[in-house]
PDB file of C-alpha atoms in Angstrom:
ATOM      1  CA  UNK U 438       7.431 -21.841 -11.562  1.00  0.00           C
ATOM      2  CA  UNK U 439      11.035 -21.797 -12.805  1.00  0.00           C
ATOM      3  CA  UNK U 440      12.191 -24.674 -10.632  1.00  0.00           C
ATOM      4  CA  UNK U 441       9.540 -27.046 -11.890  1.00  0.00           C
ATOM      5  CA  UNK U 442      10.036 -25.997 -15.489  1.00  0.00           C
ATOM      6  CA  UNK U 443      13.771 -26.525 -15.272  1.00  0.00           C
ATOM      7  CA  UNK U 444      13.298 -29.952 -13.755  1.00  0.00           C
ATOM      8  CA  UNK U 445      10.998 -31.052 -16.572  1.00  0.00           C
ATOM      9  CA  UNK U 446      13.275 -29.603 -19.216  1.00  0.00           C
ATOM     10  CA  UNK U 447      16.414 -31.392 -18.049  1.00  0.00           C
ATOM     11  CA  UNK U 448      14.891 -34.643 -16.805  1.00  0.00           C
ATOM     12  CA  UNK U 449      15.964 -36.750 -19.799  1.00  0.00           C
ATOM     13  CA  UNK U 450      19.316 -35.074 -20.445  1.00  0.00           C
ATOM     14  CA  UNK U 451      22.467 -37.218 -20.170  1.00  0.00           C
ATOM     15  CA  UNK U 452      24.349 -36.441 -16.993  1.00  0.00           C
ATOM     16  CA  UNK U 453      27.718 -36.122 -18.751  1.00  0.00           C
ATOM     17  CA  UNK U 454      26.582 -33.649 -21.431  1.00  0.00           C
ATOM     18  CA  UNK U 455      24.337 -31.059 -19.759  1.00  0.00           C
ATOM     19  CA  UNK U 456      24.655 -30.111 -16.096  1.00  0.00           C
ATOM     20  CA  UNK U 457      21.173 -29.984 -14.653  1.00  0.00           C
ATOM     21  CA  UNK U 458      20.131 -26.971 -12.570  1.00  0.00           C
ATOM     22  CA  UNK U 459      17.815 -29.065 -10.387  1.00  0.00           C
ATOM     23  CA  UNK U 460      20.199 -29.244  -7.444  1.00  0.00           C
ATOM     24  CA  UNK U 461      20.850 -25.493  -7.053  1.00  0.00           C
ATOM     25  CA  UNK U 462      17.176 -24.734  -7.602  1.00  0.00           C
ATOM     26  CA  UNK U 463      16.147 -27.402  -5.110  1.00  0.00           C
ATOM     27  CA  UNK U 464      18.574 -26.040  -2.556  1.00  0.00           C
ATOM     28  CA  UNK U 465      17.269 -22.523  -3.154  1.00  0.00           C
ATOM     29  CA  UNK U 466      13.695 -23.678  -2.706  1.00  0.00           C
ATOM     30  CA  UNK U 467      14.602 -25.600   0.446  1.00  0.00           C
ATOM     31  CA  UNK U 468      16.404 -22.571   1.885  1.00  0.00           C
ATOM     32  CA  UNK U 469      13.406 -20.347   1.114  1.00  0.00           C
ATOM     33  CA  UNK U 470      11.056 -22.847   2.753  1.00  0.00           C
ATOM     34  CA  UNK U 471      13.303 -23.060   5.794  1.00  0.00           C
ATOM     35  CA  UNK U 472      13.407 -19.253   5.968  1.00  0.00           C
ATOM     36  CA  UNK U 473       9.606 -19.122   5.805  1.00  0.00           C
ATOM     37  CA  UNK U 474       9.184 -21.750   8.537  1.00  0.00           C
ATOM     38  CA  UNK U 475      11.686 -19.952  10.787  1.00  0.00           C
ATOM     39  CA  UNK U 476       9.911 -16.638  10.121  1.00  0.00           C
ATOM     40  CA  UNK U 477       6.549 -18.114  11.128  1.00  0.00           C
ATOM     41  CA  UNK U 478       8.001 -19.707  14.264  1.00  0.00           C
ATOM     42  CA  UNK U 479       9.639 -16.391  15.152  1.00  0.00           C
ATOM     43  CA  UNK U 480       6.301 -14.651  14.528  1.00  0.00           C
ATOM     44  CA  UNK U 481       4.471 -16.940  16.959  1.00  0.00           C
ATOM     45  CA  UNK U 482       7.284 -16.638  19.495  1.00  0.00           C
ATOM     46  CA  UNK U 483       7.230 -12.837  19.284  1.00  0.00           C
ATOM     47  CA  UNK U 484       3.463 -12.789  19.715  1.00  0.00           C
ATOM     48  CA  UNK U 485       3.585 -15.087  22.754  1.00  0.00           C
ATOM     49  CA  UNK U 486       6.471 -13.189  24.361  1.00  0.00           C
ATOM     50  CA  UNK U 487       4.724  -9.873  23.700  1.00  0.00           C
ATOM     51  CA  UNK U 488       1.477 -11.164  25.188  1.00  0.00           C
ATOM     52  CA  UNK U 489       3.336 -12.483  28.242  1.00  0.00           C
ATOM     53  CA  UNK U 490       4.919  -9.052  28.714  1.00  0.00           C
ATOM     54  CA  UNK U 491       1.519  -7.411  28.230  1.00  0.00           C
ATOM     55  CA  UNK U 492       0.032  -9.584  30.961  1.00  0.00           C
ATOM     56  CA  UNK U 493       2.698  -8.330  33.359  1.00  0.00           C
ATOM     57  CA  UNK U 494       1.275  -4.812  32.875  1.00  0.00           C
ATOM     58  CA  UNK U 495      -2.216  -5.769  34.025  1.00  0.00           C
ATOM     59  CA  UNK U 496      -1.435  -4.813  37.632  1.00  0.00           C
ATOM     60  CA  UNK U 497      -0.926  -1.171  36.598  1.00  0.00           C
ATOM     61  CA  UNK U 498      -3.035  -0.726  33.473  1.00  0.00           C
ATOM     62  CA  UNK U 499      -5.495  -3.579  33.671  1.00  0.00           C
ATOM     63  CA  UNK U 500      -6.367  -5.665  30.649  1.00  0.00           C
ATOM     64  CA  UNK U 501      -8.315  -2.750  29.180  1.00  0.00           C
ATOM     65  CA  UNK U 502      -5.500  -0.209  29.362  1.00  0.00           C
ATOM     66  CA  UNK U 503      -2.936  -2.698  28.084  1.00  0.00           C
ATOM     67  CA  UNK U 504      -5.164  -3.568  25.126  1.00  0.00           C
ATOM     68  CA  UNK U 505      -5.665   0.098  24.277  1.00  0.00           C
ATOM     69  CA  UNK U 506      -1.920   0.755  24.264  1.00  0.00           C
ATOM     70  CA  UNK U 507      -1.119  -2.357  22.248  1.00  0.00           C
ATOM     71  CA  UNK U 508      -3.729  -1.702  19.559  1.00  0.00           C
ATOM     72  CA  UNK U 509      -3.091   2.047  19.537  1.00  0.00           C
ATOM     73  CA  UNK U 510       0.647   1.737  18.952  1.00  0.00           C
ATOM     74  CA  UNK U 511       0.102  -1.037  16.391  1.00  0.00           C
ATOM     75  CA  UNK U 512      -2.251   1.261  14.472  1.00  0.00           C
ATOM     76  CA  UNK U 513       0.224   4.166  14.574  1.00  0.00           C
ATOM     77  CA  UNK U 514       3.045   1.940  13.298  1.00  0.00           C
ATOM     78  CA  UNK U 515       1.006   0.603  10.390  1.00  0.00           C
ATOM     79  CA  UNK U 516      -0.376   4.043   9.521  1.00  0.00           C
ATOM     80  CA  UNK U 517       3.204   5.304   9.194  1.00  0.00           C
ATOM     81  CA  UNK U 518       4.218   2.272   7.125  1.00  0.00           C
ATOM     82  CA  UNK U 519       1.257   2.094   4.726  1.00  0.00           C
ATOM     83  CA  UNK U 520      -0.028   5.716   4.633  1.00  0.00           C
ATOM     84  CA  UNK U 521      -3.518   4.488   3.654  1.00  0.00           C
ATOM     85  CA  UNK U 522      -4.706   7.925   2.544  1.00  0.00           C
ATOM     86  CA  UNK U 523      -2.708   7.408  -0.678  1.00  0.00           C
ATOM     87  CA  UNK U 524      -5.204   4.809  -1.947  1.00  0.00           C
ATOM     88  CA  UNK U 525      -8.804   5.408  -3.062  1.00  0.00           C
ATOM     89  CA  UNK U 526     -11.483   4.106  -0.697  1.00  0.00           C
ATOM     90  CA  UNK U 527     -15.053   3.345  -1.701  1.00  0.00           C
ATOM     91  CA  UNK U 528     -17.950   3.604   0.703  1.00  0.00           C
ATOM     92  CA  UNK U 529     -18.515  -0.165   0.590  1.00  0.00           C
ATOM     93  CA  UNK U 530     -14.859  -0.856   1.424  1.00  0.00           C
ATOM     94  CA  UNK U 531     -14.909   1.724   4.204  1.00  0.00           C
ATOM     95  CA  UNK U 532     -17.928   0.006   5.768  1.00  0.00           C
ATOM     96  CA  UNK U 533     -16.294  -3.426   5.510  1.00  0.00           C
ATOM     97  CA  UNK U 534     -13.022  -2.131   7.002  1.00  0.00           C
ATOM     98  CA  UNK U 535     -14.935  -0.513   9.867  1.00  0.00           C
ATOM     99  CA  UNK U 536     -16.624  -3.836  10.699  1.00  0.00           C
ATOM    100  CA  UNK U 537     -13.314  -5.677  10.317  1.00  0.00           C
ATOM    101  CA  UNK U 538     -11.574  -3.213  12.649  1.00  0.00           C
ATOM    102  CA  UNK U 539     -14.367  -3.312  15.224  1.00  0.00           C
ATOM    103  CA  UNK U 540     -14.168  -7.120  15.308  1.00  0.00           C
ATOM    104  CA  UNK U 541     -10.383  -6.914  15.642  1.00  0.00           C
ATOM    105  CA  UNK U 542     -10.600  -4.475  18.547  1.00  0.00           C
ATOM    106  CA  UNK U 543     -13.251  -6.527  20.335  1.00  0.00           C
ATOM    107  CA  UNK U 544     -11.233  -9.718  19.844  1.00  0.00           C
ATOM    108  CA  UNK U 545      -8.107  -8.166  21.360  1.00  0.00           C
ATOM    109  CA  UNK U 546     -10.011  -6.715  24.301  1.00  0.00           C
ATOM    110  CA  UNK U 547     -11.897  -9.928  25.070  1.00  0.00           C
ATOM    111  CA  UNK U 548      -8.733 -12.021  24.756  1.00  0.00           C
ATOM    112  CA  UNK U 549      -6.801  -9.789  27.167  1.00  0.00           C
ATOM    113  CA  UNK U 550      -9.752  -9.849  29.571  1.00  0.00           C
ATOM    114  CA  UNK U 551      -9.578 -13.645  29.553  1.00  0.00           C
ATOM    115  CA  UNK U 552      -5.852 -13.530  30.361  1.00  0.00           C
ATOM    116  CA  UNK U 553      -6.592 -11.990  33.756  1.00  0.00           C
ATOM    117  CA  UNK U 554      -7.613 -15.408  35.093  1.00  0.00           C
ATOM    118  CA  UNK U 555      -6.834 -17.983  32.367  1.00  0.00           C
ATOM    119  CA  UNK U 556      -3.281 -19.156  31.500  1.00  0.00           C
ATOM    120  CA  UNK U 557      -1.966 -17.896  28.163  1.00  0.00           C
ATOM    121  CA  UNK U 558      -1.777 -21.267  26.391  1.00  0.00           C
ATOM    122  CA  UNK U 559      -5.302 -22.229  27.405  1.00  0.00           C
ATOM    123  CA  UNK U 560      -6.716 -18.846  26.358  1.00  0.00           C
ATOM    124  CA  UNK U 561      -5.124 -19.171  22.912  1.00  0.00           C
ATOM    125  CA  UNK U 562      -6.421 -22.726  22.555  1.00  0.00           C
ATOM    126  CA  UNK U 563      -9.972 -21.700  23.464  1.00  0.00           C
ATOM    127  CA  UNK U 564      -9.800 -18.706  21.117  1.00  0.00           C
ATOM    128  CA  UNK U 565      -8.766 -21.028  18.264  1.00  0.00           C
ATOM    129  CA  UNK U 566     -12.282 -22.500  18.282  1.00  0.00           C
ATOM    130  CA  UNK U 567     -13.469 -19.359  16.466  1.00  0.00           C
ATOM    131  CA  UNK U 568     -11.547 -19.816  13.203  1.00  0.00           C
ATOM    132  CA  UNK U 569     -12.016 -23.588  13.526  1.00  0.00           C
ATOM    133  CA  UNK U 570     -15.783 -23.069  13.492  1.00  0.00           C
ATOM    134  CA  UNK U 571     -15.551 -20.844  10.412  1.00  0.00           C
ATOM    135  CA  UNK U 572     -13.439 -23.439   8.587  1.00  0.00           C
ATOM    136  CA  UNK U 573     -15.719 -26.335   9.481  1.00  0.00           C
ATOM    137  CA  UNK U 574     -18.950 -24.508   8.636  1.00  0.00           C
ATOM    138  CA  UNK U 575     -17.545 -23.574   5.235  1.00  0.00           C
ATOM    139  CA  UNK U 576     -16.904 -27.246   4.428  1.00  0.00           C
ATOM    140  CA  UNK U 577     -19.456 -29.531   6.125  1.00  0.00           C
ATOM    141  CA  UNK U 578     -17.815 -32.796   5.051  1.00  0.00           C
ATOM    142  CA  UNK U 579     -18.003 -36.011   7.038  1.00  0.00           C
ATOM    143  CA  UNK U 580     -14.381 -35.867   8.182  1.00  0.00           C
ATOM    144  CA  UNK U 581     -14.950 -32.401   9.643  1.00  0.00           C
ATOM    145  CA  UNK U 582     -17.079 -33.971  12.364  1.00  0.00           C
ATOM    146  CA  UNK U 583     -13.915 -35.692  13.580  1.00  0.00           C
ATOM    147  CA  UNK U 584     -12.204 -32.318  13.987  1.00  0.00           C
ATOM    148  CA  UNK U 585     -15.322 -30.909  15.651  1.00  0.00           C
ATOM    149  CA  UNK U 586     -15.154 -33.832  18.088  1.00  0.00           C
ATOM    150  CA  UNK U 587     -11.491 -33.110  18.871  1.00  0.00           C
ATOM    151  CA  UNK U 588     -12.184 -29.433  19.489  1.00  0.00           C
ATOM    152  CA  UNK U 589     -15.243 -30.141  21.651  1.00  0.00           C
ATOM    153  CA  UNK U 590     -13.279 -32.718  23.638  1.00  0.00           C
ATOM    154  CA  UNK U 591     -10.561 -30.155  24.291  1.00  0.00           C
ATOM    155  CA  UNK U 592     -13.099 -27.575  25.422  1.00  0.00           C
ATOM    156  CA  UNK U 593     -14.917 -30.020  27.691  1.00  0.00           C
ATOM    157  CA  UNK U 594     -11.614 -30.864  29.375  1.00  0.00           C
ATOM    158  CA  UNK U 595     -11.113 -27.158  30.095  1.00  0.00           C
ATOM    159  CA  UNK U 596     -14.587 -26.346  31.355  1.00  0.00           C
ATOM    160  CA  UNK U 597     -14.841 -26.140  35.158  1.00  0.00           C
ATOM    161  CA  UNK U 598     -16.974 -29.278  35.456  1.00  0.00           C
ATOM    162  CA  UNK U 599     -14.719 -31.406  37.617  1.00  0.00           C
ATOM    163  CA  UNK U 600     -12.071 -31.268  40.291  1.00  0.00           C
ATOM    164  CA  UNK U 601      -9.196 -31.204  37.780  1.00  0.00           C
ATOM    165  CA  UNK U 602     -10.348 -27.934  36.225  1.00  0.00           C
ATOM    166  CA  UNK U 603     -12.294 -26.345  39.080  1.00  0.00           C
ATOM    167  CA  UNK U 604      -9.645 -23.675  39.532  1.00  0.00           C
ATOM    168  CA  UNK U 605     -10.243 -22.273  36.048  1.00  0.00           C
ATOM    169  CA  UNK U 606     -12.379 -19.155  36.137  1.00  0.00           C
ATOM    170  CA  UNK U 607     -15.663 -19.608  34.199  1.00  0.00           C
ATOM    171  CA  UNK U 608     -15.761 -15.880  33.434  1.00  0.00           C
ATOM    172  CA  UNK U 609     -12.254 -16.033  31.981  1.00  0.00           C
ATOM    173  CA  UNK U 610     -13.232 -19.025  29.840  1.00  0.00           C
ATOM    174  CA  UNK U 611     -16.285 -17.076  28.696  1.00  0.00           C
ATOM    175  CA  UNK U 612     -14.109 -14.150  27.652  1.00  0.00           C
ATOM    176  CA  UNK U 613     -11.816 -16.509  25.693  1.00  0.00           C
ATOM    177  CA  UNK U 614     -14.814 -18.097  23.933  1.00  0.00           C
ATOM    178  CA  UNK U 615     -16.166 -14.620  23.134  1.00  0.00           C
ATOM    179  CA  UNK U 616     -12.726 -13.738  21.720  1.00  0.00           C
ATOM    180  CA  UNK U 617     -13.047 -16.814  19.498  1.00  0.00           C
ATOM    181  CA  UNK U 618     -16.384 -15.496  18.221  1.00  0.00           C
ATOM    182  CA  UNK U 619     -14.707 -12.147  17.586  1.00  0.00           C
ATOM    183  CA  UNK U 620     -11.919 -13.889  15.670  1.00  0.00           C
ATOM    184  CA  UNK U 621     -14.522 -15.672  13.520  1.00  0.00           C
ATOM    185  CA  UNK U 622     -16.220 -12.335  12.745  1.00  0.00           C
ATOM    186  CA  UNK U 623     -12.810 -10.824  12.043  1.00  0.00           C
ATOM    187  CA  UNK U 624     -12.272 -13.494   9.365  1.00  0.00           C
ATOM    188  CA  UNK U 625     -15.699 -12.940   7.820  1.00  0.00           C
ATOM    189  CA  UNK U 626     -15.422  -9.141   7.782  1.00  0.00           C
ATOM    190  CA  UNK U 627     -11.795  -9.357   6.639  1.00  0.00           C
ATOM    191  CA  UNK U 628     -12.945 -11.263   3.566  1.00  0.00           C
ATOM    192  CA  UNK U 629     -15.537  -8.546   2.938  1.00  0.00           C
ATOM    193  CA  UNK U 630     -12.751  -5.946   3.092  1.00  0.00           C
ATOM    194  CA  UNK U 631     -10.613  -7.945   0.668  1.00  0.00           C
ATOM    195  CA  UNK U 632     -11.388  -5.625  -2.261  1.00  0.00           C
ATOM    196  CA  UNK U 633      -9.456  -2.797  -0.607  1.00  0.00           C
ATOM    197  CA  UNK U 634      -5.685  -2.478  -0.716  1.00  0.00           C
ATOM    198  CA  UNK U 635      -4.210  -4.911   1.845  1.00  0.00           C
ATOM    199  CA  UNK U 636      -2.063  -2.347   3.647  1.00  0.00           C
ATOM    200  CA  UNK U 637      -4.884   0.173   3.641  1.00  0.00           C
ATOM    201  CA  UNK U 638      -7.382  -2.342   5.055  1.00  0.00           C
ATOM    202  CA  UNK U 639      -4.993  -3.481   7.788  1.00  0.00           C
ATOM    203  CA  UNK U 640      -3.878  -0.014   8.889  1.00  0.00           C
ATOM    204  CA  UNK U 641      -7.372   1.514   8.824  1.00  0.00           C
ATOM    205  CA  UNK U 642      -8.790  -1.616  10.454  1.00  0.00           C
ATOM    206  CA  UNK U 643      -6.320  -1.323  13.329  1.00  0.00           C
ATOM    207  CA  UNK U 644      -7.178   2.375  13.626  1.00  0.00           C
ATOM    208  CA  UNK U 645     -10.825   1.407  14.026  1.00  0.00           C
ATOM    209  CA  UNK U 646      -9.783  -1.239  16.558  1.00  0.00           C
ATOM    210  CA  UNK U 647      -7.906   1.434  18.518  1.00  0.00           C
ATOM    211  CA  UNK U 648     -11.016   3.631  18.570  1.00  0.00           C
ATOM    212  CA  UNK U 649     -12.997   0.664  19.936  1.00  0.00           C
ATOM    213  CA  UNK U 650     -10.530  -0.205  22.710  1.00  0.00           C
ATOM    214  CA  UNK U 651      -9.393   3.294  23.761  1.00  0.00           C
ATOM    215  CA  UNK U 652     -12.576   4.223  25.723  1.00  0.00           C
ATOM    216  CA  UNK U 653     -12.311   1.008  27.754  1.00  0.00           C
ATOM    217  CA  UNK U 654      -8.649   1.707  28.473  1.00  0.00           C
ATOM    218  CA  UNK U 655      -9.303   5.270  29.553  1.00  0.00           C
ATOM    219  CA  UNK U 656     -12.268   4.259  31.711  1.00  0.00           C
ATOM    220  CA  UNK U 657     -10.147   1.711  33.592  1.00  0.00           C
ATOM    221  CA  UNK U 658      -6.639   3.173  33.675  1.00  0.00           C
ATOM    222  CA  UNK U 659      -7.323   6.876  33.163  1.00  0.00           C
ATOM    223  CA  UNK U 660      -4.394   9.171  32.489  1.00  0.00           C
ATOM    224  CA  UNK U 661      -2.001   6.596  33.970  1.00  0.00           C
ATOM    225  CA  UNK U 662      -1.849   5.194  30.433  1.00  0.00           C
ATOM    226  CA  UNK U 663       0.079   8.243  29.291  1.00  0.00           C
ATOM    227  CA  UNK U 664       2.971   8.102  31.731  1.00  0.00           C
ATOM    228  CA  UNK U 665       6.241   7.888  29.742  1.00  0.00           C
ATOM    229  CA  UNK U 666       7.339   4.536  31.156  1.00  0.00           C
ATOM    230  CA  UNK U 667       3.994   2.889  30.406  1.00  0.00           C
ATOM    231  CA  UNK U 668       3.857   4.414  26.938  1.00  0.00           C
ATOM    232  CA  UNK U 669       7.267   2.891  26.263  1.00  0.00           C
ATOM    233  CA  UNK U 670       6.028  -0.467  27.578  1.00  0.00           C
ATOM    234  CA  UNK U 671       2.944  -0.188  25.374  1.00  0.00           C
ATOM    235  CA  UNK U 672       5.148   0.505  22.354  1.00  0.00           C
ATOM    236  CA  UNK U 673       7.148  -2.649  23.147  1.00  0.00           C
ATOM    237  CA  UNK U 674       3.932  -4.667  23.401  1.00  0.00           C
ATOM    238  CA  UNK U 675       2.702  -3.247  20.099  1.00  0.00           C
ATOM    239  CA  UNK U 676       5.965  -4.137  18.373  1.00  0.00           C
ATOM    240  CA  UNK U 677       6.254  -7.642  19.835  1.00  0.00           C
ATOM    241  CA  UNK U 678       2.570  -8.548  19.581  1.00  0.00           C
ATOM    242  CA  UNK U 679       1.608  -6.950  16.261  1.00  0.00           C
ATOM    243  CA  UNK U 680       4.197  -5.189  14.099  1.00  0.00           C
ATOM    244  CA  UNK U 681       6.913  -7.864  14.223  1.00  0.00           C
ATOM    245  CA  UNK U 682       4.561 -10.905  13.969  1.00  0.00           C
ATOM    246  CA  UNK U 683       2.584  -9.385  11.067  1.00  0.00           C
ATOM    247  CA  UNK U 684       5.795  -8.613   9.170  1.00  0.00           C
ATOM    248  CA  UNK U 685       7.224 -12.095   9.726  1.00  0.00           C
ATOM    249  CA  UNK U 686       3.926 -13.713   8.733  1.00  0.00           C
ATOM    250  CA  UNK U 687       4.039 -11.814   5.440  1.00  0.00           C
ATOM    251  CA  UNK U 688       7.503 -13.301   4.812  1.00  0.00           C
ATOM    252  CA  UNK U 689       6.141 -16.786   5.542  1.00  0.00           C
ATOM    253  CA  UNK U 690       2.976 -16.377   3.462  1.00  0.00           C
ATOM    254  CA  UNK U 691       4.974 -15.481   0.362  1.00  0.00           C
ATOM    255  CA  UNK U 692       7.031 -18.692   0.557  1.00  0.00           C
ATOM    256  CA  UNK U 693       4.719 -21.303   2.097  1.00  0.00           C
ATOM    257  CA  UNK U 694       1.535 -22.920   0.772  1.00  0.00           C
ATOM    258  CA  UNK U 695      -1.495 -21.770   2.741  1.00  0.00           C
ATOM    259  CA  UNK U 696      -2.123 -25.288   4.021  1.00  0.00           C
ATOM    260  CA  UNK U 697       1.415 -25.583   5.387  1.00  0.00           C
ATOM    261  CA  UNK U 698       1.106 -22.120   6.893  1.00  0.00           C
ATOM    262  CA  UNK U 699      -2.139 -23.075   8.628  1.00  0.00           C
ATOM    263  CA  UNK U 700      -0.747 -26.330   9.997  1.00  0.00           C
ATOM    264  CA  UNK U 701       2.305 -24.591  11.468  1.00  0.00           C
ATOM    265  CA  UNK U 702       0.152 -21.813  12.891  1.00  0.00           C
ATOM    266  CA  UNK U 703      -1.887 -24.449  14.712  1.00  0.00           C
ATOM    267  CA  UNK U 704       1.041 -24.896  17.096  1.00  0.00           C
ATOM    268  CA  UNK U 705       0.494 -21.444  18.586  1.00  0.00           C
ATOM    269  CA  UNK U 706      -1.466 -22.678  21.658  1.00  0.00           C
ATOM    270  CA  UNK U 707       1.461 -24.912  22.627  1.00  0.00           C
ATOM    271  CA  UNK U 708       3.912 -22.047  22.159  1.00  0.00           C
ATOM    272  CA  UNK U 709       1.658 -19.843  24.252  1.00  0.00           C
ATOM    273  CA  UNK U 710       1.616 -22.427  27.018  1.00  0.00           C
ATOM    274  CA  UNK U 711       5.423 -22.634  26.949  1.00  0.00           C
ATOM    275  CA  UNK U 712       5.719 -18.828  27.002  1.00  0.00           C
ATOM    276  CA  UNK U 713       3.318 -18.682  29.943  1.00  0.00           C
ATOM    277  CA  UNK U 714       5.420 -21.267  31.758  1.00  0.00           C
ATOM    278  CA  UNK U 715       8.720 -19.508  31.017  1.00  0.00           C
ATOM    279  CA  UNK U 716       7.732 -15.873  31.584  1.00  0.00           C
ATOM    280  CA  UNK U 717       4.634 -16.001  33.799  1.00  0.00           C
ATOM    281  CA  UNK U 718       5.264 -19.262  35.703  1.00  0.00           C
ATOM    282  CA  UNK U 719       1.864 -20.611  34.651  1.00  0.00           C
ATOM    283  CA  UNK U 720       1.786 -24.317  35.490  1.00  0.00           C
ATOM    284  CA  UNK U 721      -0.694 -26.460  33.553  1.00  0.00           C
ATOM    285  CA  UNK U 722      -2.110 -29.786  34.649  1.00  0.00           C
ATOM    286  CA  UNK U 723      -1.742 -32.922  32.461  1.00  0.00           C
ATOM    287  CA  UNK U 724      -5.455 -32.709  31.579  1.00  0.00           C
ATOM    288  CA  UNK U 725      -4.994 -29.132  30.390  1.00  0.00           C
ATOM    289  CA  UNK U 726      -2.067 -30.149  28.187  1.00  0.00           C
ATOM    290  CA  UNK U 727      -4.261 -32.907  26.722  1.00  0.00           C
ATOM    291  CA  UNK U 728      -6.972 -30.317  26.059  1.00  0.00           C
ATOM    292  CA  UNK U 729      -4.496 -28.069  24.225  1.00  0.00           C
ATOM    293  CA  UNK U 730      -3.288 -31.073  22.208  1.00  0.00           C
ATOM    294  CA  UNK U 731      -6.867 -31.980  21.231  1.00  0.00           C
ATOM    295  CA  UNK U 732      -7.561 -28.464  19.934  1.00  0.00           C
ATOM    296  CA  UNK U 733      -4.234 -28.427  18.069  1.00  0.00           C
ATOM    297  CA  UNK U 734      -5.099 -31.773  16.450  1.00  0.00           C
ATOM    298  CA  UNK U 735      -8.480 -30.356  15.426  1.00  0.00           C
ATOM    299  CA  UNK U 736      -6.839 -27.293  13.884  1.00  0.00           C
ATOM    300  CA  UNK U 737      -4.157 -29.293  12.057  1.00  0.00           C
ATOM    301  CA  UNK U 738      -6.672 -31.855  10.827  1.00  0.00           C
ATOM    302  CA  UNK U 739      -9.101 -29.197   9.593  1.00  0.00           C
ATOM    303  CA  UNK U 740      -6.293 -27.431   7.739  1.00  0.00           C
ATOM    304  CA  UNK U 741      -4.702 -30.572   6.297  1.00  0.00           C
ATOM    305  CA  UNK U 742      -7.975 -32.007   4.944  1.00  0.00           C
ATOM    306  CA  UNK U 743      -9.437 -28.743   3.658  1.00  0.00           C
ATOM    307  CA  UNK U 744     -10.162 -28.340  -0.028  1.00  0.00           C
ATOM    308  CA  UNK U 745      -8.185 -25.812  -2.028  1.00  0.00           C
TER     309      UNK U 745
END
């Protein structure tokens, strides 16, 4: 860590004899941190805008066809970028990547199915319960029960149990919860695939995800998926929802501590709600905003209090 070393080295030096490099290094570090934060915000914005655009295609392709195009184009892009055949692949890694990709494909499909009847911000918030559960179960400390309580409170506010939420579709909520389970499995299987090269695991995993989602897309949309205009729209969805966010997240991960990264990422449900309002005219009730806030608090709290 050059910045820290320089600071320690010059800390006791007289100001008039040796000019300390702390200020330029501090400014450089601050600019890099700012760049990383902006990259992560841009990543979440791109994902939410891409998902909003994808939802506008449901009338023609359905959630299944839109998912197949998004995942398929994302896989093609990453295959061209990483060329995974250049790296050796053991049988154990291939099995782990296959499970990781299947979970990724199922998660995308279930999430898009939930978007048919559930507003974008609420679907993202409900899906966040998957990784939250993984994080809490891996810790089991007393304070984690507070974050469990926040998440459960948010979910209870969204369940169609009263007049304020009766218009939410229970099937859509079920799909979003199932997507959360898929996200949790994606994390578990992704850790199992961690021994493989990162680019190879991601590109082959997305290829497996495309193989999982393509039959559902073809069964629902048929050959309509392959019309030039819809293929172009699917490419745009793949870029906005996968290629651009993944690239920007890599920029952020290299410059931000994981805890900071996780806390900032916890704001994604709110950004999704704003994107749904701006692009899809999805109006949320005050109770639903409170529910999103409760799940965000649970995610931030779980991340901030986690052990290294």
